[in-house]
Coordinates of C-alpha atoms in Angstrom, one line a residue:
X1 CA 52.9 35.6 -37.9
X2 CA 52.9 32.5 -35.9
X3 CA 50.4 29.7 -36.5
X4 CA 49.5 27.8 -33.1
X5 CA 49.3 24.3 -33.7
X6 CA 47.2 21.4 -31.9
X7 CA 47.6 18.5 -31.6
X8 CA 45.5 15.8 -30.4
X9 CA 45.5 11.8 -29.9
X10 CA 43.6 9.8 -32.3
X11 CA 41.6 8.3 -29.3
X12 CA 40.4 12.0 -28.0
X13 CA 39.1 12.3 -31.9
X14 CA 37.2 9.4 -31.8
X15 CA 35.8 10.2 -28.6
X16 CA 34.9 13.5 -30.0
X17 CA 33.3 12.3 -32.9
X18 CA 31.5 10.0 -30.7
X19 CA 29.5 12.2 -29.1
X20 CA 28.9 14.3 -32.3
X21 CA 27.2 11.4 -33.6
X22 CA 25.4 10.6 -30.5
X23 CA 23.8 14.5 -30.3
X24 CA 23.3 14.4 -33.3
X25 CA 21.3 11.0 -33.1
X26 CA 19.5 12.0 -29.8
X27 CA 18.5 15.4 -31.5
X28 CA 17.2 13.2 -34.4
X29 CA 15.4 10.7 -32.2
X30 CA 13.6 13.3 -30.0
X31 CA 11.7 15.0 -32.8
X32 CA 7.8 13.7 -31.6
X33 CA 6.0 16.6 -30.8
X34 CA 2.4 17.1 -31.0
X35 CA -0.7 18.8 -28.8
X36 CA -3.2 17.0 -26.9
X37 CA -6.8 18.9 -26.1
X38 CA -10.2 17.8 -25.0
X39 CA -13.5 17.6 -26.8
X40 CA -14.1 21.5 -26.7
X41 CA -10.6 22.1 -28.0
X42 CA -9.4 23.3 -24.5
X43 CA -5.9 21.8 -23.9
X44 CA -5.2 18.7 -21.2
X45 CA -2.5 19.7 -18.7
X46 CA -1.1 16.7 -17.2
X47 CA -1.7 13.7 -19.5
X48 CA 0.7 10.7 -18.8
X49 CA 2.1 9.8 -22.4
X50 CA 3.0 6.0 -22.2
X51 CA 5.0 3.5 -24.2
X52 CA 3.6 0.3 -23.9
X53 CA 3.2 0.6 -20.3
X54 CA 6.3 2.5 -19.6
X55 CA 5.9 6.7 -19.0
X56 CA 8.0 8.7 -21.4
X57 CA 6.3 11.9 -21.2
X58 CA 3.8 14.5 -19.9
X59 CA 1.8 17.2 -21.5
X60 CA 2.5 20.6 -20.3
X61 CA 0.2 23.5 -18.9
X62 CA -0.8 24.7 -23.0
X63 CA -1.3 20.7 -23.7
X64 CA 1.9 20.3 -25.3
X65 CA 4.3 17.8 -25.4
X66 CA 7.9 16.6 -26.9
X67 CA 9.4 12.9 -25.9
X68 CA 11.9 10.9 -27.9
X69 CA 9.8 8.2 -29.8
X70 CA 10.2 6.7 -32.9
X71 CA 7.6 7.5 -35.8
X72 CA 5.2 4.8 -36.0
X73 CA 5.5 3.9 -32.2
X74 CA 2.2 3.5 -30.4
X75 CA 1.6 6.1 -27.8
X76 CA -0.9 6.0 -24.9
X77 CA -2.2 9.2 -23.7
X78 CA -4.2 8.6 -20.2
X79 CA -5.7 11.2 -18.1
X80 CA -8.2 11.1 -15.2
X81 CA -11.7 11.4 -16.2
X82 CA -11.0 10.8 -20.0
X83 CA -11.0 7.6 -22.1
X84 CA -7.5 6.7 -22.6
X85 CA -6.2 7.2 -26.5
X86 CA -3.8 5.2 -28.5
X87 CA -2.7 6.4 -31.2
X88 CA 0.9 5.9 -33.6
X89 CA 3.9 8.4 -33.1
X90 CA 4.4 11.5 -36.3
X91 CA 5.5 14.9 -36.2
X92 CA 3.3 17.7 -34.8
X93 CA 0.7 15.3 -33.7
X94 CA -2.4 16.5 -32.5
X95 CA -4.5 14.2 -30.2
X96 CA -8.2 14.9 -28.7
X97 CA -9.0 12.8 -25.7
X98 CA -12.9 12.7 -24.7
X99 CA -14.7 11.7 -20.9
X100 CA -14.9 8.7 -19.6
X101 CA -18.7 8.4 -19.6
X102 CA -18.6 5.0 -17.7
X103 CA -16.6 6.7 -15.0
X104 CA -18.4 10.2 -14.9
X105 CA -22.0 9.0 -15.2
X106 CA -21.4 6.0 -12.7
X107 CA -24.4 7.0 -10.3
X108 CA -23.7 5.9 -6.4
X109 CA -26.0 6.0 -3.5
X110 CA -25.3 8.7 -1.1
X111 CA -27.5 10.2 2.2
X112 CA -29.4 12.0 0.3
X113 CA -30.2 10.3 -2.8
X114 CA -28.1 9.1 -5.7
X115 CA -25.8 11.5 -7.5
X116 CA -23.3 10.8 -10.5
X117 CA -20.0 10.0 -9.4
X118 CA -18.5 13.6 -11.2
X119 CA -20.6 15.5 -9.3
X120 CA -19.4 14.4 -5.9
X121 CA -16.9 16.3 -3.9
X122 CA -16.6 14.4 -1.1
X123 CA -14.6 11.2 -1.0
X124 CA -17.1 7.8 -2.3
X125 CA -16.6 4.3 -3.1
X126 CA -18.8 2.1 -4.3
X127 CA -18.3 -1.4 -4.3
X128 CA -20.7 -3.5 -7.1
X129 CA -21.5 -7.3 -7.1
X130 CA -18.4 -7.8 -8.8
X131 CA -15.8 -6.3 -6.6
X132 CA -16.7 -7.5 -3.5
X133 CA -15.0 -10.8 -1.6
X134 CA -16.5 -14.4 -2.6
X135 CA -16.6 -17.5 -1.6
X136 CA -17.6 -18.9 2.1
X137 CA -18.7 -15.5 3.7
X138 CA -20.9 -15.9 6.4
X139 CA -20.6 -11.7 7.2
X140 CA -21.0 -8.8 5.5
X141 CA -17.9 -7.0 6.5
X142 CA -16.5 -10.5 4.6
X143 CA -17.1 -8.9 1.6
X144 CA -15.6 -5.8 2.2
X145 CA -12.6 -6.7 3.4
X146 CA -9.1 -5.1 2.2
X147 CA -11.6 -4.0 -0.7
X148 CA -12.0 -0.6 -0.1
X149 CA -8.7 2.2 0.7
X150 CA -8.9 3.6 3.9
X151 CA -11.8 1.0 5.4
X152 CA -9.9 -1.6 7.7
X153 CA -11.7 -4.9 8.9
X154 CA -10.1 -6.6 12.2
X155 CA -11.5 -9.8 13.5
X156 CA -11.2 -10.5 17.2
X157 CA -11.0 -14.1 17.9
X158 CA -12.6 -15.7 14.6
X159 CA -15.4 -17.4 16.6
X160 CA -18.6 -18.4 14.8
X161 CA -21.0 -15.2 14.5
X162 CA -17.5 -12.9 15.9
X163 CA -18.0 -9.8 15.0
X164 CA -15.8 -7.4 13.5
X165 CA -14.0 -4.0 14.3
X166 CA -14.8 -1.7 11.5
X167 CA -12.4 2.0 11.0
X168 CA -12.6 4.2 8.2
X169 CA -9.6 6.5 7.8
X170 CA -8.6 5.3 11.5
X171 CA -10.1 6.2 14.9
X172 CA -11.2 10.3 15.7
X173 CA -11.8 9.5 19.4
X174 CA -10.4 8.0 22.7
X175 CA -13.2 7.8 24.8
X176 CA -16.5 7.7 22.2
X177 CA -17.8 5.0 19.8
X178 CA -15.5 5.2 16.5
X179 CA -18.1 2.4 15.0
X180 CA -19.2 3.9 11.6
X181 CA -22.9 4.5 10.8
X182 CA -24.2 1.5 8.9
X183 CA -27.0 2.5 6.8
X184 CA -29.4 -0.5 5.2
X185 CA -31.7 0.3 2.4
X186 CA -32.1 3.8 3.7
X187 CA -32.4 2.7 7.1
X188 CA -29.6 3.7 9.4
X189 CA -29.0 1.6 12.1
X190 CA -28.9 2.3 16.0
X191 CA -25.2 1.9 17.2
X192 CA -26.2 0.9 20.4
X193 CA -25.4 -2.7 21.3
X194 CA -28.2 -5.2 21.4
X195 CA -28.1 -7.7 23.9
X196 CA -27.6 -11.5 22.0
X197 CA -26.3 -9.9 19.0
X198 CA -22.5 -9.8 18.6
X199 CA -22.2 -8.6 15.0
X200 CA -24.9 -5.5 14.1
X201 CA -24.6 -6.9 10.3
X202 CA -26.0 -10.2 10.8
X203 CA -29.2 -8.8 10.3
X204 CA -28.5 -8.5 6.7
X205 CA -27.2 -12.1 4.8
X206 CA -24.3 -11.5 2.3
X207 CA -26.5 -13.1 -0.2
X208 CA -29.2 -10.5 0.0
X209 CA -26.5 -7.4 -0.8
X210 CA -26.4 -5.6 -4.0
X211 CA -23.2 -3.0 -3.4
X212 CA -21.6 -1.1 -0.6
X213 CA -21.3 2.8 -1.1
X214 CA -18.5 3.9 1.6
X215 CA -18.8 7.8 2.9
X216 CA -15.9 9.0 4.2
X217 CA -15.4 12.2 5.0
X218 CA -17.7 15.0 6.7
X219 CA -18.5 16.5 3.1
X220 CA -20.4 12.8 2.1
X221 CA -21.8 12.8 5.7
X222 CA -23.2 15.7 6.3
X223 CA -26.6 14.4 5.8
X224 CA -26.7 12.2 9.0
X225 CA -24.9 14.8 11.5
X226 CA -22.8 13.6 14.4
X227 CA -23.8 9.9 13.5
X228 CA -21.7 9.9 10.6
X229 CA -18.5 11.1 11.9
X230 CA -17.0 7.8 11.8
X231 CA -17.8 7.5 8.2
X232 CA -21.2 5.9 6.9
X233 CA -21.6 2.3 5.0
X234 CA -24.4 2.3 2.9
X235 CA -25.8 -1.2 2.0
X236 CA -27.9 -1.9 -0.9
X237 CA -30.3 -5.3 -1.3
X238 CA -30.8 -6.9 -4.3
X239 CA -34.5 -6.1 -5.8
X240 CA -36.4 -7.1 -8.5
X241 CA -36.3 -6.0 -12.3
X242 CA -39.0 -4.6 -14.1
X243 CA -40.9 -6.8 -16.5
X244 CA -38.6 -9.5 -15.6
X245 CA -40.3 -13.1 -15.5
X246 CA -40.6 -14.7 -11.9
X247 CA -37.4 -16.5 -11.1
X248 CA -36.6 -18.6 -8.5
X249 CA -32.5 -19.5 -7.3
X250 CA -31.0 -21.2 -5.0
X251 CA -27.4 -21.6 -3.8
X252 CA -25.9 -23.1 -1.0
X253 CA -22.2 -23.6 0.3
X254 CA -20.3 -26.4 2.5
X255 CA -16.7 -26.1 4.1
X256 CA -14.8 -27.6 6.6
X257 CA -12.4 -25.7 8.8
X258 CA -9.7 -27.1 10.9
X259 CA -6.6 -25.9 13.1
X260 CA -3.8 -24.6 11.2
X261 CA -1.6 -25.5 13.4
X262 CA -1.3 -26.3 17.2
X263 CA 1.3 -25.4 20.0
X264 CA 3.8 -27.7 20.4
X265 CA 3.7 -28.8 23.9
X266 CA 5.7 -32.2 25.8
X267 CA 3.8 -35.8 25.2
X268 CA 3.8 -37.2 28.6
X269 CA 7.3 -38.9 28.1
X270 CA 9.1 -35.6 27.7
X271 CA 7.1 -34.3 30.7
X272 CA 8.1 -37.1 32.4
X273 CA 11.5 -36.9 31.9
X274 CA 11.8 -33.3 32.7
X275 CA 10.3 -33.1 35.4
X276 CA 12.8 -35.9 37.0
X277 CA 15.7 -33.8 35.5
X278 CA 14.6 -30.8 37.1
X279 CA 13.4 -31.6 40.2
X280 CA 14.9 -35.4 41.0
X281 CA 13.8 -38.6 41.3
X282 CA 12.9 -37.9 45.4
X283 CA 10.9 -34.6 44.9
X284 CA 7.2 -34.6 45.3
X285 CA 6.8 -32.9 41.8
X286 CA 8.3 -36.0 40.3
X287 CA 6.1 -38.6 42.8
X288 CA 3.0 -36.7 42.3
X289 CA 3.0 -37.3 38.1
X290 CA 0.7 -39.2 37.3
X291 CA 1.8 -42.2 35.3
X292 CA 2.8 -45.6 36.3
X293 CA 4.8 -47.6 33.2
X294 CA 5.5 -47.6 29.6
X295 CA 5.8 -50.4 27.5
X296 CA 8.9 -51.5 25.5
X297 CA 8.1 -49.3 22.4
X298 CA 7.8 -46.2 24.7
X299 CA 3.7 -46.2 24.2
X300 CA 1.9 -45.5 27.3
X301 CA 0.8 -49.1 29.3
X302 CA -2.7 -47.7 29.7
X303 CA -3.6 -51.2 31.8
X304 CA -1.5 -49.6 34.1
X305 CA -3.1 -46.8 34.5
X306 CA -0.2 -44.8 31.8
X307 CA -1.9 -41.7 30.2
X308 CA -0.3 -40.0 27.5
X309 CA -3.2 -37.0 26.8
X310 CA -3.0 -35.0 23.8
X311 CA -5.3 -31.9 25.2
X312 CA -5.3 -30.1 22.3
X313 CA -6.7 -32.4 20.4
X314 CA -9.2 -33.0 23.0
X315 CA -11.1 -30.0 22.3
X316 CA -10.1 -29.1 18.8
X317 CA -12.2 -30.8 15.8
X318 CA -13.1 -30.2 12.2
X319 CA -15.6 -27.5 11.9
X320 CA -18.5 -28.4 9.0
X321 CA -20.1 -25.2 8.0
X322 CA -23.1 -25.1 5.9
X323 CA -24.8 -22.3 3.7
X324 CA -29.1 -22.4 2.0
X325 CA -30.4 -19.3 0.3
X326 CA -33.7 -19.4 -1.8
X327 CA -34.8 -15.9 -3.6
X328 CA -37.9 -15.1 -5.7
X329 CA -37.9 -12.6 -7.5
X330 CA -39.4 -10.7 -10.8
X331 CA -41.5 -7.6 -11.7
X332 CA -45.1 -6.6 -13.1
X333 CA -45.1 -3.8 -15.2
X334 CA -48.1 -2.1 -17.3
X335 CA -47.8 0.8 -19.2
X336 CA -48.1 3.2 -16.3
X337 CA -46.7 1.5 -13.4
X338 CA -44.9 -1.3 -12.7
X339 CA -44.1 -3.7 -9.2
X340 CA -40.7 -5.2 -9.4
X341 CA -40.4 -7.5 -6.3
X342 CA -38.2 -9.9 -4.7
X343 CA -38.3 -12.2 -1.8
X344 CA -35.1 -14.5 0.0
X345 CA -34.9 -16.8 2.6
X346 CA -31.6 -18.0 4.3
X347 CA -30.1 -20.5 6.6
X348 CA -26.7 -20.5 8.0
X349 CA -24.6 -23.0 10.7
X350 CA -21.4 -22.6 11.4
X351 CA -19.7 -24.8 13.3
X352 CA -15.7 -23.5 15.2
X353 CA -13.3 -25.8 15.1
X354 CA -13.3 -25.7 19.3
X355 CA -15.7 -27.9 20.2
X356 CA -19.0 -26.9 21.4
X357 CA -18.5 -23.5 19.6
X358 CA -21.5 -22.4 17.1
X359 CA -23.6 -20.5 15.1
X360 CA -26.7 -20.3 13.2
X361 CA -28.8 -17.7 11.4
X362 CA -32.4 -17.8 9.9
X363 CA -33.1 -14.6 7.2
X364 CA -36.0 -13.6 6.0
X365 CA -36.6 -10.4 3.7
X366 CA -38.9 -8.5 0.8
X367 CA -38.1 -6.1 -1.4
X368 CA -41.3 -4.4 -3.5
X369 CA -40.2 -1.2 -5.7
X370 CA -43.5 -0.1 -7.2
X371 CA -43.3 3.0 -9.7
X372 CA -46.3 5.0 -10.0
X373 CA -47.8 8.0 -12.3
X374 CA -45.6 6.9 -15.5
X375 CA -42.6 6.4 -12.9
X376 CA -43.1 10.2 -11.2
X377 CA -43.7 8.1 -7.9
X378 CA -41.2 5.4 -6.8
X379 CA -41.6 3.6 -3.4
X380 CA -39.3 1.6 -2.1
X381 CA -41.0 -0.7 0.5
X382 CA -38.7 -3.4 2.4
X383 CA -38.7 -5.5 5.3
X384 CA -36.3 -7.6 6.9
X385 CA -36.1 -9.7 9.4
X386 CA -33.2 -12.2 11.2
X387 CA -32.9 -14.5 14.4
X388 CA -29.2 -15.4 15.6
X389 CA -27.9 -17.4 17.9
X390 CA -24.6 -17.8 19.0
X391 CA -22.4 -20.2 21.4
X392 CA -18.6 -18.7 21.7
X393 CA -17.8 -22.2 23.5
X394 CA -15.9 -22.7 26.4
X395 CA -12.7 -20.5 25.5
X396 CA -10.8 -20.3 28.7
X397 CA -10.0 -24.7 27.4
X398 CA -7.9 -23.0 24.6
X399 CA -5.3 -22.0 27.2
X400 CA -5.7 -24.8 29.8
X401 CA -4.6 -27.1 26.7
X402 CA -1.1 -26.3 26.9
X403 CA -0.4 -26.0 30.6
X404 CA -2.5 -29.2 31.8
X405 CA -0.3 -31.8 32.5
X406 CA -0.3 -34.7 29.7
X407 CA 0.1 -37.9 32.2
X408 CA -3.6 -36.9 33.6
X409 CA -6.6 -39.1 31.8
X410 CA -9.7 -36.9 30.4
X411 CA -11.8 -39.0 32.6
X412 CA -11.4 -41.5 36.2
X413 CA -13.3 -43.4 38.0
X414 CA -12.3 -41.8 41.5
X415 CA -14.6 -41.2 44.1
X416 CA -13.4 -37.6 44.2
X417 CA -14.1 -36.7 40.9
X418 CA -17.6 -37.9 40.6
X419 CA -19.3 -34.5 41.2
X420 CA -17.2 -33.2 38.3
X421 CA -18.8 -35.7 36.0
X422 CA -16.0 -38.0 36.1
X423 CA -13.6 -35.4 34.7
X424 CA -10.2 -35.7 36.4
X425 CA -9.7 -32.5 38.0
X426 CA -6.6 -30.6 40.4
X427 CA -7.9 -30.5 43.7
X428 CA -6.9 -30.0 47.4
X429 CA -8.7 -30.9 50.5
X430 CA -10.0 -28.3 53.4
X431 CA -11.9 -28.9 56.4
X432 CA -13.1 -25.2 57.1
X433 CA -16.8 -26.0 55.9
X434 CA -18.2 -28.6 58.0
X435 CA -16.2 -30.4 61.0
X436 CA -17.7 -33.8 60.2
X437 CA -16.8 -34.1 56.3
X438 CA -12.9 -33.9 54.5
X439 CA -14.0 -32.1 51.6
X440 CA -12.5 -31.4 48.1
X441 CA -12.2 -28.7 46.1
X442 CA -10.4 -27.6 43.2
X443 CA -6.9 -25.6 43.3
X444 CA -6.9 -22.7 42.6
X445 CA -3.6 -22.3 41.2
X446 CA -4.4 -25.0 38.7
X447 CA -5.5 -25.4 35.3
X448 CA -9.3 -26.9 35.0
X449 CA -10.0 -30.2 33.0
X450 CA -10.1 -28.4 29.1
X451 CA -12.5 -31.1 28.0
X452 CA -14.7 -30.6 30.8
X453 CA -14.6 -26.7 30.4
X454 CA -15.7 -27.4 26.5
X455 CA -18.3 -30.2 27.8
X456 CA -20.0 -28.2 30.6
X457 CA -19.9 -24.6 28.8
X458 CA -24.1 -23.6 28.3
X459 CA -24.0 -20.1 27.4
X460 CA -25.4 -18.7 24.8
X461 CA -26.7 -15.5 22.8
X462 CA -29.5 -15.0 20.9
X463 CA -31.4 -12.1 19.0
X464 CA -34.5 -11.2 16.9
X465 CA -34.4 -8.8 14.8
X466 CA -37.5 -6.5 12.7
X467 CA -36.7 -4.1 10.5
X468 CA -38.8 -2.0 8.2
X469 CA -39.0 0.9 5.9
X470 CA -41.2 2.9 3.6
X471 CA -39.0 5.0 0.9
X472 CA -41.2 7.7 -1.2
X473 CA -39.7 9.8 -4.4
X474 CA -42.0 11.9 -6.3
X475 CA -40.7 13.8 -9.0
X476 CA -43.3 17.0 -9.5
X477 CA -45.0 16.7 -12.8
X478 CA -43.2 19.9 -15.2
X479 CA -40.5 20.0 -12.9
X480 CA -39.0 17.2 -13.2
X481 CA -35.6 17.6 -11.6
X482 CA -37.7 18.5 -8.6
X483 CA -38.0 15.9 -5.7
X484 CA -40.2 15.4 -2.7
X485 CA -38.4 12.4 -0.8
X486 CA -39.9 11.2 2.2
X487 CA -38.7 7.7 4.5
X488 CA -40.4 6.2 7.3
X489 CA -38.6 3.3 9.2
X490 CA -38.3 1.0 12.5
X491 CA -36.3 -1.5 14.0
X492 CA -37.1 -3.8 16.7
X493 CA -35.2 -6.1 18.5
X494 CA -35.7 -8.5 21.2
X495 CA -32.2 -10.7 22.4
X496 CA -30.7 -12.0 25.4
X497 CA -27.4 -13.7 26.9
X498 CA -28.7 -17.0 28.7
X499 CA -25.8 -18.8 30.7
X500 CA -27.4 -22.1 32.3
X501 CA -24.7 -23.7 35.1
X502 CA -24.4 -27.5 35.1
X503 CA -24.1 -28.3 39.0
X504 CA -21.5 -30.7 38.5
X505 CA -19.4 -28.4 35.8
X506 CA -16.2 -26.1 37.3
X507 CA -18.6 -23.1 36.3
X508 CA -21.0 -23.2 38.9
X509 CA -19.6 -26.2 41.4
X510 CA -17.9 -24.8 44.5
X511 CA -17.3 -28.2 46.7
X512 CA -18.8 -31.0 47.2
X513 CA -18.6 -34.0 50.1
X514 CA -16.7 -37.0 49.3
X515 CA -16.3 -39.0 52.4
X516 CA -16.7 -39.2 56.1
X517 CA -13.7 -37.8 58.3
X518 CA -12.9 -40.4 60.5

């Protein structure tokens, strides 16, 4: 009988023996196994088992689990709906999570009522006092800006009273409205555009608003029909407490805005000098410029009529906003009713940083919550009620800025430009109106004085706004869960866009005489 020997290199052994050791310490490592079940005792499929902060395991569909942990080791078992549970690593642990009654009992305002947040199948989000943006908010689509998932918020321009574009889960439509239905206090709001008014929140001031309950999808909606296929915002005003002593607050904000940054454009020296390189020293471009000399330091000799305009900074300034809200507020309560109330006042101006651009804002608005026959009957009575008035300024200067030439002066004392004000202006001369006068008029093909177009801007927008409602719940006396809900409301509103023309601005001036043709 033959005996078949092996033989084998002392480095395959200990490579061998390696990975013995290191089974057989993996196999002795992974030995934390356990159960993890609810209050009832049914089992939690699902739950994320965590080791400070890092996943290690999951239960499986009985509730059962097996992850390599030390004994000892703290273990986090989170699950949706349930109060996270920390609790220390052993062998055939058993772990019983419970509900999350802050989450499941968190009651949100929906079309038709309130209802707890478990209860809901449609996707909600409420946003409380907490949550919401701070700080200088003049809007309040401010305050719910990159707050909420699938809500964007898209300024236009950032002009004083601007409003905003407002899409929840994107646009359904090409041709119709995708504006969401804004609901205040259980009023919803016309989407039609009122004349004056460029935001349809500034009806409401930020400082009047409780929380914001966002319906998104048709499930939420269903209780306002067609109008809340865009989505629904639901905003909630601050009301008074019941029993609480009267209280009176104030608080008021101030900021200054400025340019972040402007274009860079030529100085008049660089224009200067590229316009000689470009065209020559013979060419009418360069003869037509409109400077004479510069002193030895290169500054412009302004006693010889040298102009070195900085446009920008012409029409730019810093904008000083200011912010004044007063509220009363309290509640009356006996043993079988009780009248919490509240009352607000608010004043807002907001200056742009163009010149000439503004905004102010006067708010005015009650809140009475009475609760009657030992709280069976609640009203909700509010009114509100807002004037707004808005200048956007005279924009088009923004982009005559950088294309007006910098040699020109913001003002002269030429004959020609007297029926502009004084404000130096492009112009060209035609006889085709009248054979016995030259006239001038402005080119065309030119860019307008930007200071004059800030100067001599005069329109305007402005709005007054009512709105109104009555809000009845009665809970029928033995049947408690039982509700007869009733709401009467109104708006009114009354605006207008005013434009008044300056006869000697470039907004309403056509041409004017300047001297006899001889």
């Amino acid at each position: 009988m033959k005996q078949l020997k092996i033989k084998l290199p002392l480095r395959t052994l200990a490579l061998a023996g390696g990975l013995l050791l290191a089974t057989s310490s993996f196999a002795q490592s992974n030995a934390i196994k356990g159960h993890v079940k609810d209050a009832s005792g049914e089992p939690v499929m699902g739950a994320t088992i965590t080791v400070k902060g890092k996943a290690v395991g999951i239960t499986d569909i009985d509730g059962n689990f097996s992850i390599d942990a030390a004994p000892g080791t703290e273990l986090t078992f989170t699950f949706l709906g349930m109060s996270p549970q920390t609790v220390k690593a052993s062998g055939n642990m058993t772990v019983t999570m419970s509900n999350d009654d802050k989450q499941l009992n968190e009651v949100v305002v929906i079309g038709y009522g309130v209802a707890k947040k478990n209860d809901l199948t449609g996707s909600v989000t409420a946003l409380k006092p907490d949550e919401k943006n701070h700080g200088i908010i003049t809007s309040a689509q401010d305050m719910i800006q990159g707050k909420i998932a699938g809500v964007n918020v898209n300024t236009a321009t950032g002009a004083p009273g601007e409003g905003a574009q407002i899409r929840i889960r994107g646009g359904a439509s090409l041709t119709a409205s995708n504006n969401p239905l804004i609901v205040i206090d259980g009023m919803p709001m016309d989407n039609n555009d009122t004349k004056g008014v460029n935001n349809p929140l500034s009806l409401v001031n930020p400082n009047d608003i409780e929380s914001f309950t966002v319906l998104k999808d048709a499930s939420a909606t269903a209780i306002y029909g067609s109008r809340g296929s865009n989505g629904v915002i639901i905003i909630t005003t601050k009301k008074g407490r019941s029993g609480q002593k009267p209280q009176i607050s104030y608080n008021g904000t101030l900021s200054v805005s400025t340019i972040a940054k402007k274009l860079d454009v030529m100085n008049a020296k660089e224009y200067v000098d590229f316009i000689k390189s470009y065209y020559g020293e013979d060419s009418a471009a360069y003869k037509g410029l409109g400077w004479k000399e510069y002193n030895a330091d290169g500054t412009p000799n302004y006693a010889a009529g040298t102009y070195d305009t900085d446009w920008q900074d012409e029409i730019y300034r810093a904008g000083v906003s200011h912010e004044h809200n007063v509220s009363l507020s309290g509640g009356i309560s006996k043993q079988s009713w009780s009248m919490p109330y509240r009352i607000s006042v608010g004043y807002t101006s907001q200056d742009g940083i163009l010149k000439g651009s503004e905004y102010e804002r006067i708010t005015a608005g009650f809140n009475l919550n009475p609760s009657l026959l030992n709280k069976h009957l609640n009203l909700n009575i509010n009114g509100k009620y807002s004037y707004s008035k808005t200048n956007p300024g005279g924009q088009g200067a923004v982009g005559a800025a950088i294309t007006m030439d910098p040699t020109r002066p913001v003002k002269s004392s030429d004959e020609q430009f007297k029926n502009w004000g004084g404000y130096w202006q492009w112009t060209k001369a035609t006889t085709s109106y009248d054979p016995t006068y030259l006239y001038d008029r402005m080119s065309d093909q030119s860019p307008s004085n930007p200071v004059e177009l800030v100067d001599h801007y005069n329109f305007y927008k402005s709005a007054n706004i009512f709105l109104g409602n009555v809000e009845a719940d009665y809970k029928i006396h033995g049947f408690e869960d039982l509700h007869l809900h009733a709401n009467l409301a109104g708006e009114y509103t009354d605006g207008g866009e005013y434009d008044h023309k300056n006869p000697q601005s470039t907004y309403g001036y056509y041409y004017t005489p300047v001297r006899d043709k001889k």
